Amino acid sequence: MKAFGRALLCAVGASVLLCAPAWAEEIELQILVDGVPLEQAGKILVTEGRTLAPFRVLFEALGYEVSWDGGLGVSARSPARQVELKIGEAAMTVNGQTQPLDVAPVAVEGRTLIPVRAVAEASDCDVFWDGDDTVLLYHRRAELKSGFQRSYAGLCTDGSYLYNGSVRIAPDGTAEPFPELPQCNDLHYYKGKFYGRMSAGSDSMTLDCWDPQTGETTCLVDWSVSSIGIWEDQLYFNALDLVGEHRGYYRADLDGTNVVRLCREPLKFDPILADGLAFSDRGEVRSLETGETVARLSTGVSGRSDFFSGHAVSGGKYYLAVNAYYSERADLAPRGILIWDYETGEQELLPMEWVLEALAVTENSIFVTAQVRDGHSIYRMGLDGGHPVLLCHIPDRDSYSYINDLTAIGNDLYYTRGGMAEDGSGAWSGWVRVPMSGGPEEFLEE
């Protein structure tokens, strides 16, 4: 990812008519806002290492209404802010506060050009370069807010905090130890209680419930389970038996009674689709209630089997990271991201050049972790898979390492990272946070 050190200007029909300054260079440049190309309505210039582009189309793409005061000033208004700039002044006003600019807006051939990075970042956008000729602007997301209940991949919330078992994260992003909650994984919050595999200092893989009001932990299913889900007052879980007679997924009441196996094919329970559907590693979409297969997903590429790993739901679509392998997972080769519209049934494959491990999706971006020769890389790209930018590179620190549970919350990415030496010793894992705008890992717990 390159540092974006340029700025942009757009025309509003100013009465001033100037030639491009001698110190400015006209360039061919594509600008995308949340993956949508900006309409090219005039020249784009570079001066003093800053990119300048037409005012009106940029602000309108960022959600503003624009106006011109008839002289040298232009302004833009959105529900959240008002931005004012003047030609020739190296400053702008945002909601009444003056901010300096590296270069001043200029007027060229009747159009006003403004600096892009300054305007975009003041409008809550992250800015990236993709090569030398493409600029990517992505709106930031609202920070974690209280008052909602849902589960994330490996994280859950009670409506005020995020939890992962031993750390809780406040809405402002502050992480703090939370020893009251028993050490656990695959954690879910539902109707005032926490459900997960709570080891309580042992190697237990049972399905347990912790009541924060009483501090009591109750074992609900006293045998080894793997992933867990909750849907309409029912518990769903996979048996930790990949090939034996107990293989499959099960349903139980919230108190652990009435355990019923629904299917011999294990399912992924994060996320559960809005109509009670879940997904298997083999590309089957099943009804949680009956175990019936309602759809089969495939990349449509012959010659190798599809292996589905990371998955996420956004905007009525299911996004799945897909790799190819012959008979062993060690033989993985890249396929891409399969997008399934579960209302229309349409499927689309976005080819990728990397073996993908985990995946998260927001309303304007896809995030993936990719296996590379000396570790892993995290990329951000548009919803069409285009213009990937590197957020960070994560070198291996052991002979073997992995990334799981990638999820996008607020303006950060959270995931688990673990590793193990070749001889099986020295196993480690931890929860990690990385900003969506890119940056180094921050270990929250290890």
Coordinates of C-alpha atoms in Angstrom, one line a residue:
M1 CA 0.0 0.0 0.0
K2 CA 1.4 3.4 -0.9
A3 CA 1.1 6.4 1.2
F4 CA -1.4 8.7 -0.4
G5 CA 0.2 12.1 -0.5
R6 CA -1.8 13.9 -3.1
A7 CA -5.0 16.1 -3.4
L8 CA -7.9 16.7 -5.7
L9 CA -10.0 19.5 -7.2
C10 CA -13.4 19.7 -8.9
A11 CA -15.2 22.4 -11.0
V12 CA -18.3 24.3 -9.8
G13 CA -18.5 26.7 -12.7
A14 CA -16.3 29.4 -11.1
S15 CA -16.1 32.7 -13.0
V16 CA -12.3 32.8 -12.6
L17 CA -10.6 31.4 -15.7
L18 CA -7.0 30.5 -15.2
C19 CA -4.4 28.3 -17.0
A20 CA -2.8 25.3 -15.2
P21 CA 0.0 26.6 -13.1
A22 CA 3.5 26.0 -14.4
W23 CA 4.3 23.9 -11.4
A24 CA 1.4 21.5 -12.0
E25 CA 1.4 18.4 -14.1
E26 CA -1.7 17.0 -15.8
I27 CA -2.1 13.2 -15.3
E28 CA -4.4 10.3 -16.2
L29 CA -5.8 9.1 -12.9
Q30 CA -8.8 6.9 -11.9
I31 CA -10.6 7.6 -8.6
L32 CA -13.0 5.2 -7.0
V33 CA -15.3 5.9 -4.1
D34 CA -16.4 2.7 -2.4
G35 CA -15.6 0.9 -5.6
V36 CA -17.5 3.2 -7.9
P37 CA -15.4 5.1 -10.4
L38 CA -15.6 8.9 -10.1
E39 CA -17.0 10.7 -13.1
Q40 CA -14.1 12.4 -14.9
A41 CA -15.3 15.9 -15.3
G42 CA -12.2 17.9 -16.0
K43 CA -8.4 17.8 -15.5
I44 CA -6.6 16.1 -12.7
L45 CA -3.3 17.8 -11.7
V46 CA -0.4 17.0 -9.5
T47 CA 1.5 19.8 -7.7
E48 CA 4.0 19.5 -4.9
G49 CA 3.3 15.8 -4.7
R50 CA -0.4 16.4 -4.2
T51 CA -3.2 15.4 -6.5
L52 CA -5.9 18.0 -7.4
A53 CA -9.2 17.1 -9.1
P54 CA -12.6 18.6 -9.8
F55 CA -14.5 19.8 -6.8
R56 CA -18.2 19.0 -7.7
V57 CA -17.9 15.4 -8.7
L58 CA -15.7 14.5 -5.8
F59 CA -17.9 16.0 -3.2
E60 CA -21.1 14.6 -4.7
A61 CA -19.6 11.1 -4.8
L62 CA -18.8 11.6 -1.1
G63 CA -22.4 12.4 -0.4
Y64 CA -22.4 16.2 -0.3
E65 CA -24.5 18.9 -1.8
V66 CA -22.2 21.6 -3.3
S67 CA -22.5 25.3 -3.8
W68 CA -20.4 28.3 -5.0
D69 CA -20.5 31.8 -3.5
G70 CA -20.0 33.6 -6.8
G71 CA -16.5 34.5 -6.0
L72 CA -13.5 32.4 -4.9
G73 CA -15.3 30.2 -2.4
V74 CA -16.9 26.8 -2.7
S75 CA -18.7 24.8 0.0
A76 CA -20.2 21.3 0.5
R77 CA -22.8 20.1 3.0
S78 CA -23.8 16.7 4.2
P79 CA -25.9 15.6 7.2
A80 CA -22.7 15.2 9.2
R81 CA -20.5 18.2 8.2
Q82 CA -20.0 21.3 6.1
V83 CA -16.7 21.9 4.3
E84 CA -15.6 25.3 2.9
L85 CA -12.6 26.1 0.7
K86 CA -11.4 29.2 -1.2
I87 CA -9.3 29.3 -4.3
G88 CA -5.7 30.3 -3.4
E89 CA -6.0 29.7 0.4
A90 CA -4.1 26.8 1.9
A91 CA -6.8 26.0 4.5
M92 CA -10.3 24.6 4.7
T93 CA -13.1 24.9 7.2
V94 CA -14.8 21.8 8.5
N95 CA -17.8 22.4 10.7
G96 CA -16.4 25.7 11.6
Q97 CA -12.9 24.5 12.4
T98 CA -10.0 25.6 10.3
Q99 CA -7.6 23.0 9.0
P100 CA -4.4 23.7 7.1
L101 CA -3.8 22.3 3.6
D102 CA -0.5 21.3 2.0
V103 CA -1.6 23.0 -1.3
A104 CA -4.4 25.6 -1.9
P105 CA -7.4 25.0 -4.2
V106 CA -6.9 26.5 -7.7
A107 CA -9.1 27.4 -10.6
V108 CA -8.2 26.0 -14.0
E109 CA -10.3 26.7 -17.1
G110 CA -13.3 27.7 -15.1
R111 CA -13.2 24.7 -12.7
T112 CA -12.2 24.6 -9.1
L113 CA -9.7 21.8 -8.1
I114 CA -9.2 20.8 -4.5
P115 CA -6.8 18.4 -2.6
V116 CA -8.1 14.9 -2.4
R117 CA -6.5 13.3 0.6
A118 CA -7.4 16.2 2.9
V119 CA -11.0 16.4 1.7
A120 CA -11.5 12.6 1.7
E121 CA -10.0 12.1 5.2
A122 CA -12.1 15.1 6.5
S123 CA -15.1 13.2 5.0
D124 CA -14.3 10.0 7.0
C125 CA -12.7 8.1 4.2
D126 CA -9.6 6.0 4.1
V127 CA -7.4 6.7 1.1
F128 CA -5.2 4.1 -0.8
W129 CA -3.1 4.1 -3.9
D130 CA -3.5 1.1 -6.2
G131 CA -0.5 1.3 -8.5
D132 CA 0.4 4.7 -9.9
D133 CA -2.8 5.5 -11.7
T134 CA -5.7 4.5 -9.3
V135 CA -6.9 6.1 -6.0
L136 CA -9.3 4.3 -3.8
L137 CA -11.5 6.1 -1.3
Y138 CA -13.4 4.0 1.2
H139 CA -15.9 5.4 3.7
R140 CA -15.1 4.5 7.2
R141 CA -17.7 2.7 9.3
A142 CA -19.3 3.8 12.5
E143 CA -17.6 2.7 15.6
L144 CA -19.0 -0.2 17.6
K145 CA -22.3 1.1 19.1
S146 CA -24.3 -0.3 22.0
G147 CA -27.9 -1.5 21.8
F148 CA -27.6 -4.4 19.4
Q149 CA -27.1 -8.1 19.9
R150 CA -25.4 -10.4 17.4
S151 CA -22.5 -12.8 17.2
Y152 CA -19.3 -12.3 15.1
A153 CA -16.7 -14.9 14.1
G154 CA -15.2 -15.7 17.5
L155 CA -16.5 -12.5 19.1
C156 CA -19.8 -11.7 20.6
T157 CA -21.5 -8.6 22.2
D158 CA -24.0 -8.1 25.0
G159 CA -25.0 -4.7 23.3
S160 CA -22.3 -2.7 25.1
Y161 CA -19.0 -4.7 24.9
L162 CA -17.3 -7.2 22.6
Y163 CA -16.1 -10.4 24.3
N164 CA -13.8 -13.1 23.2
G165 CA -13.6 -15.1 26.4
S166 CA -11.0 -13.4 28.5
V167 CA -10.9 -9.9 27.0
R168 CA -13.7 -7.4 26.6
I169 CA -13.5 -4.4 24.2
A170 CA -15.4 -1.2 24.9
P171 CA -17.2 0.8 22.1
D172 CA -14.2 3.2 21.9
G173 CA -11.9 0.2 21.1
T174 CA -10.3 0.0 24.6
A175 CA -9.5 -3.7 25.4
E176 CA -9.3 -4.8 29.0
P177 CA -9.0 -8.2 30.8
F178 CA -12.3 -9.8 31.8
P179 CA -11.5 -12.7 34.2
E180 CA -15.1 -13.0 35.3
L181 CA -16.0 -14.9 32.1
P182 CA -14.6 -18.4 32.1
Q183 CA -11.9 -19.0 29.5
C184 CA -13.7 -20.2 26.4
N185 CA -13.9 -20.1 22.6
D186 CA -16.7 -20.0 20.1
L187 CA -18.5 -17.6 22.4
H188 CA -22.1 -16.4 21.9
Y189 CA -24.3 -14.0 23.9
Y190 CA -28.1 -14.7 23.8
K191 CA -30.8 -13.4 26.1
G192 CA -28.6 -12.4 28.9
K193 CA -26.3 -15.4 29.0
F194 CA -23.0 -16.5 27.4
Y195 CA -22.7 -19.8 25.5
G196 CA -19.5 -21.5 24.4
R197 CA -16.9 -24.1 25.0
M198 CA -15.7 -23.1 28.5
S199 CA -12.6 -24.9 29.5
A200 CA -12.4 -23.5 33.0
G201 CA -8.7 -24.4 33.0
S202 CA -9.1 -27.9 31.6
D203 CA -9.0 -29.4 28.1
S204 CA -12.8 -29.8 28.1
M205 CA -14.6 -29.1 24.8
T206 CA -18.1 -29.3 26.3
L207 CA -20.9 -26.9 25.5
D208 CA -21.4 -24.6 28.5
C209 CA -23.4 -21.6 29.7
W210 CA -22.3 -18.8 31.9
D211 CA -24.8 -16.5 33.7
P212 CA -23.2 -13.1 34.4
Q213 CA -25.9 -12.4 37.0
T214 CA -25.0 -15.3 39.2
G215 CA -21.4 -16.0 38.0
E216 CA -22.3 -19.7 37.6
T217 CA -21.2 -22.0 34.8
T218 CA -23.4 -24.8 33.7
C219 CA -22.4 -27.7 31.4
L220 CA -25.2 -28.2 28.9
V221 CA -23.8 -30.9 26.6
D222 CA -21.2 -33.1 28.4
W223 CA -19.3 -34.4 25.3
S224 CA -16.8 -32.9 22.9
V225 CA -18.3 -30.4 20.5
S226 CA -16.8 -28.0 17.9
S227 CA -18.5 -25.0 16.4
I228 CA -21.7 -23.6 18.1
G229 CA -24.6 -21.5 16.9
I230 CA -27.9 -20.1 18.3
W231 CA -31.0 -19.6 16.3
E232 CA -34.6 -18.9 17.5
D233 CA -34.1 -20.3 21.1
Q234 CA -32.3 -23.4 19.9
L235 CA -28.6 -24.4 20.3
Y236 CA -26.8 -25.9 17.3
F237 CA -23.4 -27.6 17.4
N238 CA -21.1 -30.0 15.6
A239 CA -19.8 -33.1 17.2
L240 CA -16.1 -33.2 17.5
D241 CA -16.0 -36.4 15.6
L242 CA -15.0 -35.9 12.0
V243 CA -15.2 -39.4 10.8
G244 CA -16.9 -41.5 13.5
E245 CA -20.5 -42.5 14.2
H246 CA -21.2 -39.2 16.0
R247 CA -20.2 -37.0 13.0
G248 CA -22.7 -34.3 12.1
Y249 CA -24.6 -31.4 13.6
Y250 CA -27.1 -31.4 16.4
R251 CA -29.9 -29.3 17.9
A252 CA -30.7 -28.9 21.6
D253 CA -32.8 -26.7 23.8
L254 CA -31.1 -23.8 25.5
D255 CA -30.9 -25.9 28.7
G256 CA -29.1 -28.7 26.9
T257 CA -32.0 -31.1 26.8
N258 CA -33.7 -32.7 23.7
V259 CA -30.4 -33.3 21.8
V260 CA -31.2 -34.4 18.2
R261 CA -28.8 -35.1 15.3
L262 CA -30.2 -33.4 12.2
C263 CA -27.5 -34.3 9.6
R264 CA -24.2 -36.2 9.3
E265 CA -22.6 -33.2 7.5
P266 CA -21.2 -30.6 10.0
L267 CA -22.2 -26.9 9.4
K268 CA -20.7 -23.5 9.8
F269 CA -22.8 -21.5 12.3
D270 CA -21.1 -18.1 12.0
P271 CA -22.9 -16.6 10.2
I272 CA -26.3 -18.1 10.1
L273 CA -28.4 -16.6 7.3
A274 CA -31.5 -14.6 8.1
D275 CA -33.8 -17.4 7.1
G276 CA -32.1 -20.1 9.2
L277 CA -29.6 -21.5 6.7
A278 CA -26.1 -22.5 7.3
F279 CA -23.2 -23.7 5.2
S280 CA -20.9 -26.8 5.0
D281 CA -17.3 -27.1 3.9
R282 CA -18.6 -29.1 0.9
G283 CA -20.6 -26.2 -0.5
E284 CA -24.0 -27.3 0.7
V285 CA -26.5 -24.8 2.2
R286 CA -28.8 -26.5 4.6
S287 CA -31.9 -25.6 6.7
L288 CA -30.9 -25.6 10.3
E289 CA -34.3 -26.8 11.4
T290 CA -34.5 -29.9 9.1
G291 CA -31.0 -30.5 7.8
E292 CA -32.3 -30.4 4.3
T293 CA -30.0 -29.2 1.5
V294 CA -31.6 -26.1 -0.2
A295 CA -28.7 -25.2 -2.4
R296 CA -25.3 -26.4 -3.7
L297 CA -22.5 -24.0 -4.3
S298 CA -19.7 -24.5 -6.8
T299 CA -17.1 -22.5 -8.6
G300 CA -17.9 -24.3 -11.8
V301 CA -14.3 -25.0 -12.4
S302 CA -13.5 -28.7 -13.1
G303 CA -10.3 -30.7 -12.4
R304 CA -10.1 -30.1 -8.7
S305 CA -12.4 -30.2 -5.8
D306 CA -13.6 -27.0 -4.1
F307 CA -12.6 -26.3 -0.5
F308 CA -14.6 -23.6 1.2
S309 CA -13.0 -21.8 4.2
G310 CA -13.8 -18.2 5.2
H311 CA -17.4 -17.0 4.7
A312 CA -19.5 -13.9 5.5
V313 CA -22.9 -12.4 4.8
S314 CA -23.6 -8.8 3.6
G315 CA -26.3 -7.1 1.6
G316 CA -28.3 -10.3 0.9
K317 CA -25.2 -12.1 -0.4
Y318 CA -23.0 -14.9 0.9
Y319 CA -19.3 -14.5 0.3
L320 CA -17.1 -17.6 0.5
A321 CA -13.3 -18.0 0.2
V322 CA -12.7 -21.0 -2.1
N323 CA -9.5 -22.9 -2.7
A324 CA -8.9 -26.0 -4.7
Y325 CA -7.3 -29.3 -3.6
Y326 CA -6.9 -32.8 -4.8
S327 CA -7.3 -35.1 -1.8
E328 CA -5.3 -33.3 1.0
R329 CA -5.8 -29.8 2.3
A330 CA -2.0 -29.3 2.1
D331 CA -2.4 -29.3 -1.7
L332 CA -4.4 -26.1 -1.8
A333 CA -4.3 -24.0 -4.9
P334 CA -6.1 -20.6 -5.3
R335 CA -9.6 -20.3 -6.7
G336 CA -11.1 -17.0 -5.4
I337 CA -14.2 -15.6 -3.7
L338 CA -17.6 -17.2 -4.6
I339 CA -20.6 -14.8 -4.2
W340 CA -24.0 -16.4 -3.8
D341 CA -27.1 -14.2 -3.9
Y342 CA -29.4 -16.4 -1.7
E343 CA -32.5 -14.6 -2.9
T344 CA -32.0 -15.1 -6.6
G345 CA -29.7 -18.1 -6.5
E346 CA -27.1 -16.5 -8.7
Q347 CA -23.4 -17.4 -8.2
E348 CA -20.4 -15.5 -9.3
L349 CA -16.7 -16.4 -8.8
L350 CA -14.1 -13.6 -8.3
P351 CA -10.8 -15.3 -9.2
M352 CA -7.9 -14.6 -6.8
E353 CA -4.2 -15.2 -7.2
W354 CA -3.7 -16.3 -3.6
V355 CA -4.8 -19.2 -1.4
L356 CA -7.3 -17.6 0.9
E357 CA -7.7 -18.5 4.6
A358 CA -10.3 -16.1 6.2
L359 CA -12.8 -13.6 4.9
A360 CA -14.9 -10.7 6.2
V361 CA -17.2 -8.3 4.3
T362 CA -18.7 -4.9 5.0
E363 CA -21.1 -2.8 3.0
N364 CA -18.2 -1.4 0.9
S365 CA -15.3 -3.8 1.1
I366 CA -14.1 -7.4 1.1
F367 CA -11.2 -8.3 3.5
V368 CA -9.2 -11.5 3.0
T369 CA -6.2 -13.2 4.6
A370 CA -4.0 -14.8 2.0
Q371 CA -1.2 -17.4 2.4
V372 CA 2.1 -16.2 1.1
R373 CA 5.5 -17.7 1.1
D374 CA 6.8 -16.3 4.4
G375 CA 3.5 -15.9 6.2
H376 CA 0.1 -14.2 5.6
S377 CA -1.1 -10.9 4.1
I378 CA -4.4 -9.0 4.7
Y379 CA -5.9 -7.3 1.7
R380 CA -8.9 -5.0 1.3
M381 CA -10.7 -4.7 -2.0
G382 CA -14.0 -3.6 -3.6
L383 CA -17.1 -5.8 -3.5
D384 CA -16.3 -6.8 -7.1
G385 CA -12.9 -8.1 -6.0
G386 CA -11.1 -5.3 -7.9
H387 CA -8.2 -3.1 -6.8
P388 CA -6.9 -5.1 -3.8
V389 CA -4.6 -3.1 -1.5
L390 CA -2.3 -4.6 1.1
L391 CA -3.2 -3.6 4.7
C392 CA -0.4 -5.5 6.4
H393 CA 2.0 -8.4 6.0
I394 CA 2.2 -11.0 8.9
P395 CA 5.4 -13.0 8.8
D396 CA 5.4 -16.5 10.3
R397 CA 7.1 -16.7 13.6
D398 CA 6.9 -20.5 13.9
S399 CA 7.2 -23.4 11.5
Y400 CA 3.4 -23.4 11.1
S401 CA 0.9 -20.6 11.7
Y402 CA -2.7 -19.8 10.8
I403 CA -5.4 -17.1 10.9
N404 CA -9.0 -17.7 11.9
D405 CA -12.2 -15.8 12.7
L406 CA -11.5 -12.7 10.7
T407 CA -14.3 -10.2 11.4
A408 CA -14.9 -6.5 10.6
I409 CA -16.2 -4.4 13.5
G410 CA -16.3 -0.6 13.6
N411 CA -13.2 0.5 11.7
D412 CA -11.0 -2.4 12.8
L413 CA -10.4 -6.1 11.8
Y414 CA -10.2 -8.7 14.5
Y415 CA -8.9 -12.3 14.1
T416 CA -7.1 -15.1 15.9
R417 CA -3.6 -15.9 15.0
G418 CA -1.9 -19.1 16.2
G419 CA 1.1 -21.3 15.4
M420 CA 2.9 -24.5 16.3
A421 CA 6.4 -25.8 15.8
E422 CA 7.0 -28.7 13.5
D423 CA 7.4 -31.1 16.4
G424 CA 4.1 -30.1 17.9
S425 CA 5.6 -28.1 20.7
G426 CA 5.3 -24.4 21.5
A427 CA 1.7 -24.0 20.4
W428 CA 0.4 -20.4 20.8
S429 CA -2.5 -18.3 19.8
G430 CA -3.9 -14.8 20.4
W431 CA -6.5 -12.3 19.5
V432 CA -5.3 -9.5 17.2
R433 CA -6.6 -6.2 15.9
V434 CA -5.6 -4.4 12.7
P435 CA -7.0 -1.0 11.5
M436 CA -9.0 -1.2 8.2
S437 CA -6.8 1.7 7.0
G438 CA -3.8 -0.6 7.4
G439 CA -1.1 -0.8 10.0
P440 CA 0.7 -3.3 12.3
E441 CA -0.9 -6.0 14.4
E442 CA -2.0 -5.2 17.9
F443 CA -2.2 -8.3 20.1
L444 CA -5.1 -7.9 22.5
E445 CA -4.5 -11.2 24.2
E446 CA -1.9 -14.0 23.9

